[in-house]
Amino acid sequence: MKIKSVDVIPLQIPFEDGSPGVGLMPTKWTKLDIALVRIETEDGLVGWGDGFAYSCRRATGAAIEDMVAPLLIGREVGDISALNIELQRRLHLHGRYGITIFAISAVDIALWDLKAKAEGVSLAKLLSDRPKASLPAYASLVRYGEPDLVRSFGAKVVQEGYRTVKLHEITLEAIEAGREGAGAATRISTDVNCNWSLDIARKIMPEMKRLDLYWVEEPVFPPDDAEVLGALQTEYGVPIASGENACTAVEFARTAPAIHYLQPSVTKVGGVTEFLKVCDLAERHGAKIMPHAPYFGPGYWATLQLMAARDICEQFEHLYVAPDGYLDPSIPLPEKGMVQVPDRPGIGFEPDPAALERYRI
């Protein structure tokens, strides 16, 4: 695959979520930012990827254009994993992680999309002899902050067929409301986004055990303190999840021996290449993969393909919001708690040109 061009398409898709807009982003969150990358080979094959872009779309796009693209154009790409490491080495001057890895993630996804397309198979079939055709999915709710809203949305998604619900609530009252709304038969978790101090965590974790939480996610800061996370999991008997903000398998090597759920995000961790390495780490340490995937561009599709290929991946995260539209109208959305894995060549993502025009910044 000889690379002819690497282009970034900056996009914003408005969405509604029924919340007062508190908690998850620096400002009220109403638009999905996407730094979409399009890589074309000299043979005319096109691959799609995206790097994490929420509140940092311009930075991620600039890193792809200024740092990564010049190292790819004109290159003959064979071993994508080797190229990924080469990019990390050559760009480490700009910082090992964060925006640098977001940019590498974007092109890595697109290159794996190209590789599978060149073979005429889905990415899942490229990576596995027996990929799964469908996956269990959980509803990942936004932070509502108000117990009545949490209770209402918890009940709503269960009525739609979800059997697992993730809250983003940080108060005991709101988490209790989520349990009430979802019901005793539903598995619930909460993503704390590092909002608890260690003292607060020690006070509230027994309540998480009482409420029978599936997992508690990023309870304290920093989210990669394996000793603290492991101690909380052991002492209180509630599985701990972390890793959505970790870049490369190097960071996961610290937490893999200590916690139950590792959460690589394909748009942050280093793309398909590093995601697969994290799966290998989890297998060696007896952990499970619960991918971070609140996306609707190539990251969504790549996550489905990776989960279909690796049995260690447990449930697909579906961000429970209502976007104004989808870049690819054939996006497989969950139905009754299950999502179908696309069987088209590559990751399966083929954007509608009209949607690109509509949401382009």
PDB file of C-alpha atoms in Angstrom, residues 136-142 157 160 162 164-166 168 291-296 300 303-304 307 315-323 326 331-335 337-339:
ATOM      1  CA  PRO A 136     -23.790  -7.346  23.883  1.00  0.00           C
ATOM      2  CA  ALA A 137     -24.011  -3.589  24.305  1.00  0.00           C
ATOM      3  CA  TYR A 138     -24.607  -1.389  27.307  1.00  0.00           C
ATOM      4  CA  ALA A 139     -26.213   2.035  27.497  1.00  0.00           C
ATOM      5  CA  SER A 140     -23.633   4.595  28.577  1.00  0.00           C
ATOM      6  CA  LEU A 141     -25.668   7.445  30.039  1.00  0.00           C
ATOM      7  CA  VAL A 142     -24.340  10.969  30.397  1.00  0.00           C
ATOM      8  CA  VAL A 157     -33.004   2.193  28.606  1.00  0.00           C
ATOM      9  CA  GLU A 160     -35.569  -0.508  25.378  1.00  0.00           C
ATOM     10  CA  TYR A 162     -30.599  -2.969  27.626  1.00  0.00           C
ATOM     11  CA  THR A 164     -26.469  -3.293  31.402  1.00  0.00           C
ATOM     12  CA  VAL A 165     -26.361   0.435  32.144  1.00  0.00           C
ATOM     13  CA  LYS A 166     -23.437   2.708  32.940  1.00  0.00           C
ATOM     14  CA  HIS A 168     -21.666   8.830  35.073  1.00  0.00           C
ATOM     15  CA  PRO A 291     -13.538  -0.893  25.640  1.00  0.00           C
ATOM     16  CA  HIS A 292     -14.166   2.827  25.866  1.00  0.00           C
ATOM     17  CA  ALA A 293     -16.152   3.747  22.758  1.00  0.00           C
ATOM     18  CA  PRO A 294     -18.419   6.819  23.045  1.00  0.00           C
ATOM     19  CA  TYR A 295     -17.946   7.572  19.342  1.00  0.00           C
ATOM     20  CA  PHE A 296     -19.971   7.581  16.135  1.00  0.00           C
ATOM     21  CA  TYR A 300     -17.228   3.147  16.714  1.00  0.00           C
ATOM     22  CA  THR A 303     -14.233  -1.033  18.192  1.00  0.00           C
ATOM     23  CA  LEU A 304     -16.960  -3.365  16.950  1.00  0.00           C
ATOM     24  CA  MET A 307     -14.409  -6.821  19.930  1.00  0.00           C
ATOM     25  CA  GLN A 315     -19.450  -5.413  26.232  1.00  0.00           C
ATOM     26  CA  PHE A 316     -19.726  -2.625  23.667  1.00  0.00           C
ATOM     27  CA  GLU A 317     -20.225   0.883  25.030  1.00  0.00           C
ATOM     28  CA  HIS A 318     -22.999   2.826  23.318  1.00  0.00           C
ATOM     29  CA  LEU A 319     -23.114   6.502  24.238  1.00  0.00           C
ATOM     30  CA  TYR A 320     -26.788   7.159  24.937  1.00  0.00           C
ATOM     31  CA  VAL A 321     -27.315  10.428  23.096  1.00  0.00           C
ATOM     32  CA  ALA A 322     -29.322  11.408  20.027  1.00  0.00           C
ATOM     33  CA  PRO A 323     -27.023  12.832  17.324  1.00  0.00           C
ATOM     34  CA  TYR A 326     -24.721   9.875  11.383  1.00  0.00           C
ATOM     35  CA  ILE A 331     -24.350   2.510  11.434  1.00  0.00           C
ATOM     36  CA  PRO A 332     -25.382  -0.601  13.399  1.00  0.00           C
ATOM     37  CA  LEU A 333     -27.071   0.765  16.516  1.00  0.00           C
ATOM     38  CA  PRO A 334     -27.902  -1.516  19.462  1.00  0.00           C
ATOM     39  CA  GLU A 335     -31.291  -3.191  19.487  1.00  0.00           C
ATOM     40  CA  GLY A 337     -29.041  -4.719  24.131  1.00  0.00           C
ATOM     41  CA  MET A 338     -27.262  -6.300  21.148  1.00  0.00           C
ATOM     42  CA  VAL A 339     -25.357  -4.757  18.239  1.00  0.00           C
TER      43      VAL A 339
END
